[in-house]
Amino acid sequence: MSASRHPALLSTDPELASFVAAEEVLQAQTLRLIPSENYVSAAVLEASGTVLQNKYSEGYPGRRYYEGQQNIDRVEALAIERAKGLFGVDHANVQPYSGSPANLAVYLAFAKPGDTVMGMALPMGGHLTHGWGVSATGSWFRGVQYGVRADTGLIDYDAVREQALAERPKLIFCGGTALPRTIDFAAFAEIAKEAGSILVADVAHIAGLIAGGAHPSPADHVDVISTTTHKTLRGPRGAMLMCREEHAKAIDKAVFPGLQGGPHNQTTAGIAVALHEAAQPSFTAYAHQVVASAKALAAALLQKGFDLVSGGTDNHLILIDLTGKDVPGKIAAKALDRAGIVVNYNTVPFDPRKPFDPSGVRIGTPSLTSRGLSTEHMPVVADWISRAVDAAAKGDEQALAVIRAEVTDLMAAFPAPGLPLS
Ligand SMILES: *Cc1c(COP(=O)(O)O)cnc(C)c1O
């Protein structure tokens, strides 16, 4: 593999080109299990690197503050139409720069500083932007948090209801970053209605599963859907806000001019392509395979003696609880990295350890499924994870090197989308 697939970059800035080339090798050779990551297609990569980059386009299609928008308007209108069709919503805004600013726009649209907002606690699997203290959303608003039950690892909807009726939050967020189970949008909708709250489904992690019919859709239940475009949806780094017609104006106004300036048109183009890809039958098959492989991987890990939060998974994500093992999450994650298996360490609900040194490891199947690995490969993946965690406990670097060679060998047979052949 060489940097020559970016010839201009190589000649202008060989140092930077070498970093990109090294990242291509890393992404090709490793088994990437971080559940929020993926491989975009070559088409999405191309669309996101176009001259659309050169245009300023404050405003919305047909209502811009700059001239020369003939083509940009068509790009953005196409992305919007595709989002509406794929997710079954009245309105879509494809301009948010990423998931966090998209969520901030929701606050701006519906709440005032100091208002109460409710989301899942970060250490329970929620996201920073759902009112957690260290986030602007938790310091400018009064964040109250719900969690999961200690005995089941599942959301206790009765407890959420009780809390919502006591707090009467302006906003309720459902969704998160470490939730291995199906979200009951209808249950949240009933609670939000009773409490008089705006309900936001933050489906950043599961948008691709929803698009592919492998997770129920929130479209008929919630006021606003917030999502990133770069996780299971397999688009460029970006985000979308979707809603019914009644909230369209408030959402658009909050994104621009409320929070952002010009949209990133090259990203909008990449989103349009990703939405087109996600509407194909092959993507439906992809989404279902992601879930099937995650279930198979969970079953194989349980067989190896691992504890999994909630006992398994319904979606793309598995949270391994290492509390009962000799190795905490960070040490396990770093050992897995040396073995060519890329994961992230993560808190588990009721974690006895600190967030920067927690007890869990979070894994998922979106990336490996994009490379064509399937259910039958999950026992070997579980075996690698088990051997690597054992090796980490014993400080056995040789064992990690052996696993790394096996991983590199298998991955060479599954070329990654968007990457040159290794
Ligand atoms: C990833 C994620 C976000 C934030 O997205 P960024 O693009 O990293 O800002 C927000 N909410 C949830 C649930 C996420 O998983």
PDB file of N, CA, C and O in Angstrom, residues 208-261:
ATOM      1  N   GLY A 208     -28.406   3.383  11.453  1.00  0.00           N
ATOM      2  CA  GLY A 208     -28.290   2.434  10.340  1.00  0.00           C
ATOM      3  C   GLY A 208     -29.169   1.211  10.556  1.00  0.00           C
ATOM      4  O   GLY A 208     -29.731   0.657   9.599  1.00  0.00           O
ATOM      5  N   LEU A 209     -29.300   0.790  11.815  1.00  0.00           N
ATOM      6  CA  LEU A 209     -30.158  -0.361  12.107  1.00  0.00           C
ATOM      7  C   LEU A 209     -31.616   0.007  11.853  1.00  0.00           C
ATOM      8  O   LEU A 209     -32.395  -0.799  11.320  1.00  0.00           O
ATOM      9  N   ILE A 210     -31.994   1.221  12.225  1.00  0.00           N
ATOM     10  CA  ILE A 210     -33.363   1.689  11.979  1.00  0.00           C
ATOM     11  C   ILE A 210     -33.613   1.769  10.472  1.00  0.00           C
ATOM     12  O   ILE A 210     -34.627   1.278   9.968  1.00  0.00           O
ATOM     13  N   ALA A 211     -32.673   2.365   9.740  1.00  0.00           N
ATOM     14  CA  ALA A 211     -32.821   2.500   8.292  1.00  0.00           C
ATOM     15  C   ALA A 211     -32.953   1.130   7.633  1.00  0.00           C
ATOM     16  O   ALA A 211     -33.702   0.959   6.666  1.00  0.00           O
ATOM     17  N   GLY A 212     -32.239   0.153   8.170  1.00  0.00           N
ATOM     18  CA  GLY A 212     -32.255  -1.188   7.592  1.00  0.00           C
ATOM     19  C   GLY A 212     -33.318  -2.096   8.187  1.00  0.00           C
ATOM     20  O   GLY A 212     -33.350  -3.288   7.878  1.00  0.00           O
ATOM     21  N   GLY A 213     -34.156  -1.545   9.058  1.00  0.00           N
ATOM     22  CA  GLY A 213     -35.257  -2.331   9.617  1.00  0.00           C
ATOM     23  C   GLY A 213     -34.831  -3.334  10.683  1.00  0.00           C
ATOM     24  O   GLY A 213     -35.570  -4.263  10.994  1.00  0.00           O
ATOM     25  N   ALA A 214     -33.653  -3.117  11.288  1.00  0.00           N
ATOM     26  CA  ALA A 214     -33.174  -4.059  12.307  1.00  0.00           C
ATOM     27  C   ALA A 214     -33.350  -3.517  13.723  1.00  0.00           C
ATOM     28  O   ALA A 214     -32.910  -4.133  14.693  1.00  0.00           O
ATOM     29  N   HIS A 215     -33.970  -2.353  13.845  1.00  0.00           N
ATOM     30  CA  HIS A 215     -34.365  -1.788  15.147  1.00  0.00           C
ATOM     31  C   HIS A 215     -35.634  -0.996  14.891  1.00  0.00           C
ATOM     32  O   HIS A 215     -35.750  -0.358  13.844  1.00  0.00           O
ATOM     33  N   PRO A 216     -36.632  -1.023  15.831  1.00  0.00           N
ATOM     34  CA  PRO A 216     -37.857  -0.250  15.612  1.00  0.00           C
ATOM     35  C   PRO A 216     -37.541   1.229  15.379  1.00  0.00           C
ATOM     36  O   PRO A 216     -36.557   1.750  15.891  1.00  0.00           O
ATOM     37  N   SER A 217     -38.395   1.888  14.603  1.00  0.00           N
ATOM     38  CA  SER A 217     -38.190   3.299  14.303  1.00  0.00           C
ATOM     39  C   SER A 217     -38.896   4.181  15.331  1.00  0.00           C
ATOM     40  O   SER A 217     -40.011   3.879  15.753  1.00  0.00           O
ATOM     41  N   PRO A 218     -38.270   5.290  15.696  1.00  0.00           N
ATOM     42  CA  PRO A 218     -38.920   6.229  16.612  1.00  0.00           C
ATOM     43  C   PRO A 218     -39.869   7.196  15.889  1.00  0.00           C
ATOM     44  O   PRO A 218     -40.549   7.990  16.535  1.00  0.00           O
ATOM     45  N   ALA A 219     -39.915   7.145  14.553  1.00  0.00           N
ATOM     46  CA  ALA A 219     -40.562   8.212  13.775  1.00  0.00           C
ATOM     47  C   ALA A 219     -41.998   8.505  14.218  1.00  0.00           C
ATOM     48  O   ALA A 219     -42.408   9.658  14.237  1.00  0.00           O
ATOM     49  N   ASP A 220     -42.760   7.477  14.576  1.00  0.00           N
ATOM     50  CA  ASP A 220     -44.156   7.716  14.938  1.00  0.00           C
ATOM     51  C   ASP A 220     -44.344   8.078  16.407  1.00  0.00           C
ATOM     52  O   ASP A 220     -45.476   8.282  16.846  1.00  0.00           O
ATOM     53  N   HIS A 221     -43.262   8.123  17.162  1.00  0.00           N
ATOM     54  CA  HIS A 221     -43.408   8.259  18.614  1.00  0.00           C
ATOM     55  C   HIS A 221     -42.822   9.528  19.203  1.00  0.00           C
ATOM     56  O   HIS A 221     -43.242   9.961  20.267  1.00  0.00           O
ATOM     57  N   VAL A 222     -41.817  10.100  18.548  1.00  0.00           N
ATOM     58  CA  VAL A 222     -41.064  11.163  19.226  1.00  0.00           C
ATOM     59  C   VAL A 222     -41.236  12.502  18.502  1.00  0.00           C
ATOM     60  O   VAL A 222     -41.675  12.562  17.353  1.00  0.00           O
ATOM     61  N   ASP A 223     -40.878  13.583  19.196  1.00  0.00           N
ATOM     62  CA  ASP A 223     -40.964  14.917  18.595  1.00  0.00           C
ATOM     63  C   ASP A 223     -39.799  15.179  17.661  1.00  0.00           C
ATOM     64  O   ASP A 223     -39.967  15.767  16.600  1.00  0.00           O
ATOM     65  N   VAL A 224     -38.615  14.754  18.088  1.00  0.00           N
ATOM     66  CA  VAL A 224     -37.417  15.025  17.301  1.00  0.00           C
ATOM     67  C   VAL A 224     -36.545  13.771  17.277  1.00  0.00           C
ATOM     68  O   VAL A 224     -36.404  13.088  18.289  1.00  0.00           O
ATOM     69  N   ILE A 225     -35.990  13.480  16.108  1.00  0.00           N
ATOM     70  CA  ILE A 225     -34.961  12.437  15.998  1.00  0.00           C
ATOM     71  C   ILE A 225     -33.639  13.145  15.728  1.00  0.00           C
ATOM     72  O   ILE A 225     -33.531  13.951  14.798  1.00  0.00           O
ATOM     73  N   SER A 226     -32.665  12.857  16.570  1.00  0.00           N
ATOM     74  CA  SER A 226     -31.322  13.380  16.357  1.00  0.00           C
ATOM     75  C   SER A 226     -30.429  12.198  16.008  1.00  0.00           C
ATOM     76  O   SER A 226     -30.530  11.141  16.622  1.00  0.00           O
ATOM     77  N   THR A 227     -29.585  12.378  15.011  1.00  0.00           N
ATOM     78  CA  THR A 227     -28.649  11.285  14.716  1.00  0.00           C
ATOM     79  C   THR A 227     -27.356  11.792  14.104  1.00  0.00           C
ATOM     80  O   THR A 227     -27.347  12.798  13.398  1.00  0.00           O
ATOM     81  N   THR A 228     -26.293  11.104  14.404  1.00  0.00           N
ATOM     82  CA  THR A 228     -25.080  11.301  13.629  1.00  0.00           C
ATOM     83  C   THR A 228     -25.254  10.522  12.324  1.00  0.00           C
ATOM     84  O   THR A 228     -26.142   9.676  12.206  1.00  0.00           O
ATOM     85  N   THR A 229     -24.383  10.795  11.367  1.00  0.00           N
ATOM     86  CA  THR A 229     -24.464  10.092  10.087  1.00  0.00           C
ATOM     87  C   THR A 229     -23.312   9.114   9.888  1.00  0.00           C
ATOM     88  O   THR A 229     -23.271   8.402   8.888  1.00  0.00           O
ATOM     89  N   HIS A 230     -22.370   9.090  10.860  1.00  0.00           N
ATOM     90  CA  HIS A 230     -21.117   8.360  10.623  1.00  0.00           C
ATOM     91  C   HIS A 230     -20.978   7.061  11.414  1.00  0.00           C
ATOM     92  O   HIS A 230     -19.911   6.477  11.441  1.00  0.00           O
ATOM     93  N   LYS A 231     -22.018   6.627  12.111  1.00  0.00           N
ATOM     94  CA  LYS A 231     -21.874   5.395  12.895  1.00  0.00           C
ATOM     95  C   LYS A 231     -22.476   4.236  12.079  1.00  0.00           C
ATOM     96  O   LYS A 231     -21.970   3.961  10.996  1.00  0.00           O
ATOM     97  N   THR A 232     -23.553   3.593  12.561  1.00  0.00           N
ATOM     98  CA  THR A 232     -24.077   2.484  11.749  1.00  0.00           C
ATOM     99  C   THR A 232     -24.646   2.958  10.416  1.00  0.00           C
ATOM    100  O   THR A 232     -24.806   2.155   9.494  1.00  0.00           O
ATOM    101  N   LEU A 233     -24.954   4.244  10.285  1.00  0.00           N
ATOM    102  CA  LEU A 233     -25.514   4.741   9.016  1.00  0.00           C
ATOM    103  C   LEU A 233     -24.454   4.797   7.914  1.00  0.00           C
ATOM    104  O   LEU A 233     -24.776   4.913   6.734  1.00  0.00           O
ATOM    105  N   ARG A 234     -23.180   4.770   8.302  1.00  0.00           N
ATOM    106  CA  ARG A 234     -22.073   4.588   7.358  1.00  0.00           C
ATOM    107  C   ARG A 234     -21.900   5.743   6.376  1.00  0.00           C
ATOM    108  O   ARG A 234     -21.568   5.548   5.212  1.00  0.00           O
ATOM    109  N   GLY A 235     -22.141   6.957   6.890  1.00  0.00           N
ATOM    110  CA  GLY A 235     -21.894   8.148   6.080  1.00  0.00           C
ATOM    111  C   GLY A 235     -20.694   8.907   6.601  1.00  0.00           C
ATOM    112  O   GLY A 235     -19.948   8.397   7.444  1.00  0.00           O
ATOM    113  N   PRO A 236     -20.508  10.137   6.091  1.00  0.00           N
ATOM    114  CA  PRO A 236     -19.402  10.963   6.568  1.00  0.00           C
ATOM    115  C   PRO A 236     -19.704  11.487   7.972  1.00  0.00           C
ATOM    116  O   PRO A 236     -20.846  11.383   8.435  1.00  0.00           O
ATOM    117  N   ARG A 237     -18.729  12.068   8.637  1.00  0.00           N
ATOM    118  CA  ARG A 237     -18.968  12.634   9.970  1.00  0.00           C
ATOM    119  C   ARG A 237     -19.895  13.828   9.828  1.00  0.00           C
ATOM    120  O   ARG A 237     -19.573  14.815   9.182  1.00  0.00           O
ATOM    121  N   GLY A 238     -21.069  13.710  10.442  1.00  0.00           N
ATOM    122  CA  GLY A 238     -22.060  14.770  10.366  1.00  0.00           C
ATOM    123  C   GLY A 238     -23.257  14.364  11.197  1.00  0.00           C
ATOM    124  O   GLY A 238     -23.175  13.410  11.975  1.00  0.00           O
ATOM    125  N   ALA A 239     -24.358  15.089  11.025  1.00  0.00           N
ATOM    126  CA  ALA A 239     -25.556  14.765  11.811  1.00  0.00           C
ATOM    127  C   ALA A 239     -26.801  15.271  11.112  1.00  0.00           C
ATOM    128  O   ALA A 239     -26.718  16.081  10.170  1.00  0.00           O
ATOM    129  N   MET A 240     -27.950  14.793  11.571  1.00  0.00           N
ATOM    130  CA  MET A 240     -29.244  15.242  11.038  1.00  0.00           C
ATOM    131  C   MET A 240     -30.222  15.399  12.199  1.00  0.00           C
ATOM    132  O   MET A 240     -30.133  14.674  13.194  1.00  0.00           O
ATOM    133  N   LEU A 241     -31.151  16.328  12.028  1.00  0.00           N
ATOM    134  CA  LEU A 241     -32.284  16.451  12.944  1.00  0.00           C
ATOM    135  C   LEU A 241     -33.548  16.252  12.118  1.00  0.00           C
ATOM    136  O   LEU A 241     -33.702  16.874  11.058  1.00  0.00           O
ATOM    137  N   MET A 242     -34.431  15.396  12.593  1.00  0.00           N
ATOM    138  CA  MET A 242     -35.651  15.100  11.846  1.00  0.00           C
ATOM    139  C   MET A 242     -36.857  15.268  12.771  1.00  0.00           C
ATOM    140  O   MET A 242     -36.752  15.028  13.977  1.00  0.00           O
ATOM    141  N   CYS A 243     -37.969  15.710  12.189  1.00  0.00           N
ATOM    142  CA  CYS A 243     -39.137  15.972  13.039  1.00  0.00           C
ATOM    143  C   CYS A 243     -40.400  16.045  12.198  1.00  0.00           C
ATOM    144  O   CYS A 243     -40.355  15.974  10.975  1.00  0.00           O
ATOM    145  N   ARG A 244     -41.526  16.181  12.923  1.00  0.00           N
ATOM    146  CA  ARG A 244     -42.791  16.424  12.239  1.00  0.00           C
ATOM    147  C   ARG A 244     -42.846  17.889  11.819  1.00  0.00           C
ATOM    148  O   ARG A 244     -42.112  18.734  12.324  1.00  0.00           O
ATOM    149  N   GLU A 245     -43.757  18.191  10.883  1.00  0.00           N
ATOM    150  CA  GLU A 245     -43.844  19.533  10.312  1.00  0.00           C
ATOM    151  C   GLU A 245     -43.956  20.619  11.394  1.00  0.00           C
ATOM    152  O   GLU A 245     -43.364  21.683  11.281  1.00  0.00           O
ATOM    153  N   GLU A 246     -44.711  20.336  12.459  1.00  0.00           N
ATOM    154  CA  GLU A 246     -44.959  21.369  13.480  1.00  0.00           C
ATOM    155  C   GLU A 246     -43.670  21.897  14.125  1.00  0.00           C
ATOM    156  O   GLU A 246     -43.632  23.024  14.599  1.00  0.00           O
ATOM    157  N   HIS A 247     -42.606  21.094  14.142  1.00  0.00           N
ATOM    158  CA  HIS A 247     -41.357  21.541  14.775  1.00  0.00           C
ATOM    159  C   HIS A 247     -40.306  21.977  13.752  1.00  0.00           C
ATOM    160  O   HIS A 247     -39.194  22.363  14.136  1.00  0.00           O
ATOM    161  N   ALA A 248     -40.645  21.910  12.462  1.00  0.00           N
ATOM    162  CA  ALA A 248     -39.637  22.136  11.425  1.00  0.00           C
ATOM    163  C   ALA A 248     -38.981  23.512  11.540  1.00  0.00           C
ATOM    164  O   ALA A 248     -37.754  23.643  11.488  1.00  0.00           O
ATOM    165  N   LYS A 249     -39.810  24.545  11.707  1.00  0.00           N
ATOM    166  CA  LYS A 249     -39.282  25.912  11.770  1.00  0.00           C
ATOM    167  C   LYS A 249     -38.341  26.079  12.950  1.00  0.00           C
ATOM    168  O   LYS A 249     -37.263  26.673  12.824  1.00  0.00           O
ATOM    169  N   ALA A 250     -38.767  25.584  14.111  1.00  0.00           N
ATOM    170  CA  ALA A 250     -37.961  25.745  15.329  1.00  0.00           C
ATOM    171  C   ALA A 250     -36.606  25.052  15.176  1.00  0.00           C
ATOM    172  O   ALA A 250     -35.564  25.599  15.572  1.00  0.00           O
ATOM    173  N   ILE A 251     -36.616  23.866  14.576  1.00  0.00           N
ATOM    174  CA  ILE A 251     -35.359  23.126  14.390  1.00  0.00           C
ATOM    175  C   ILE A 251     -34.447  23.854  13.398  1.00  0.00           C
ATOM    176  O   ILE A 251     -33.262  24.084  13.667  1.00  0.00           O
ATOM    177  N   ASP A 252     -35.005  24.247  12.260  1.00  0.00           N
ATOM    178  CA  ASP A 252     -34.169  24.928  11.261  1.00  0.00           C
ATOM    179  C   ASP A 252     -33.570  26.217  11.820  1.00  0.00           C
ATOM    180  O   ASP A 252     -32.396  26.515  11.618  1.00  0.00           O
ATOM    181  N   LYS A 253     -34.395  26.988  12.509  1.00  0.00           N
ATOM    182  CA  LYS A 253     -33.925  28.264  13.080  1.00  0.00           C
ATOM    183  C   LYS A 253     -32.822  28.039  14.112  1.00  0.00           C
ATOM    184  O   LYS A 253     -31.894  28.845  14.235  1.00  0.00           O
ATOM    185  N   ALA A 254     -32.945  26.964  14.853  1.00  0.00           N
ATOM    186  CA  ALA A 254     -31.944  26.688  15.891  1.00  0.00           C
ATOM    187  C   ALA A 254     -30.599  26.302  15.272  1.00  0.00           C
ATOM    188  O   ALA A 254     -29.543  26.730  15.749  1.00  0.00           O
ATOM    189  N   VAL A 255     -30.634  25.513  14.188  1.00  0.00           N
ATOM    190  CA  VAL A 255     -29.375  25.100  13.554  1.00  0.00           C
ATOM    191  C   VAL A 255     -28.719  26.307  12.873  1.00  0.00           C
ATOM    192  O   VAL A 255     -27.551  26.604  13.108  1.00  0.00           O
ATOM    193  N   PHE A 256     -29.493  26.991  12.048  1.00  0.00           N
ATOM    194  CA  PHE A 256     -29.029  28.244  11.416  1.00  0.00           C
ATOM    195  C   PHE A 256     -30.168  29.236  11.401  1.00  0.00           C
ATOM    196  O   PHE A 256     -31.251  28.872  10.933  1.00  0.00           O
ATOM    197  N   PRO A 257     -30.017  30.413  11.914  1.00  0.00           N
ATOM    198  CA  PRO A 257     -28.775  31.050  12.395  1.00  0.00           C
ATOM    199  C   PRO A 257     -28.476  30.855  13.871  1.00  0.00           C
ATOM    200  O   PRO A 257     -27.520  31.456  14.379  1.00  0.00           O
ATOM    201  N   GLY A 258     -29.249  30.022  14.563  1.00  0.00           N
ATOM    202  CA  GLY A 258     -29.085  29.932  16.011  1.00  0.00           C
ATOM    203  C   GLY A 258     -27.716  29.487  16.477  1.00  0.00           C
ATOM    204  O   GLY A 258     -27.160  30.025  17.431  1.00  0.00           O
ATOM    205  N   LEU A 259     -27.182  28.475  15.788  1.00  0.00           N
ATOM    206  CA  LEU A 259     -25.977  27.837  16.332  1.00  0.00           C
ATOM    207  C   LEU A 259     -24.820  27.798  15.352  1.00  0.00           C
ATOM    208  O   LEU A 259     -23.669  27.825  15.744  1.00  0.00           O
ATOM    209  N   GLN A 260     -25.119  27.700  14.069  1.00  0.00           N
ATOM    210  CA  GLN A 260     -24.074  27.481  13.081  1.00  0.00           C
ATOM    211  C   GLN A 260     -24.084  28.579  12.022  1.00  0.00           C
ATOM    212  O   GLN A 260     -25.068  29.301  11.866  1.00  0.00           O
ATOM    213  N   GLY A 261     -22.984  28.630  11.256  1.00  0.00           N
ATOM    214  CA  GLY A 261     -22.931  29.445  10.057  1.00  0.00           C
ATOM    215  C   GLY A 261     -23.151  28.556   8.853  1.00  0.00           C
ATOM    216  O   GLY A 261     -24.109  27.802   8.808  1.00  0.00           O
TER     217      GLY A 261
END
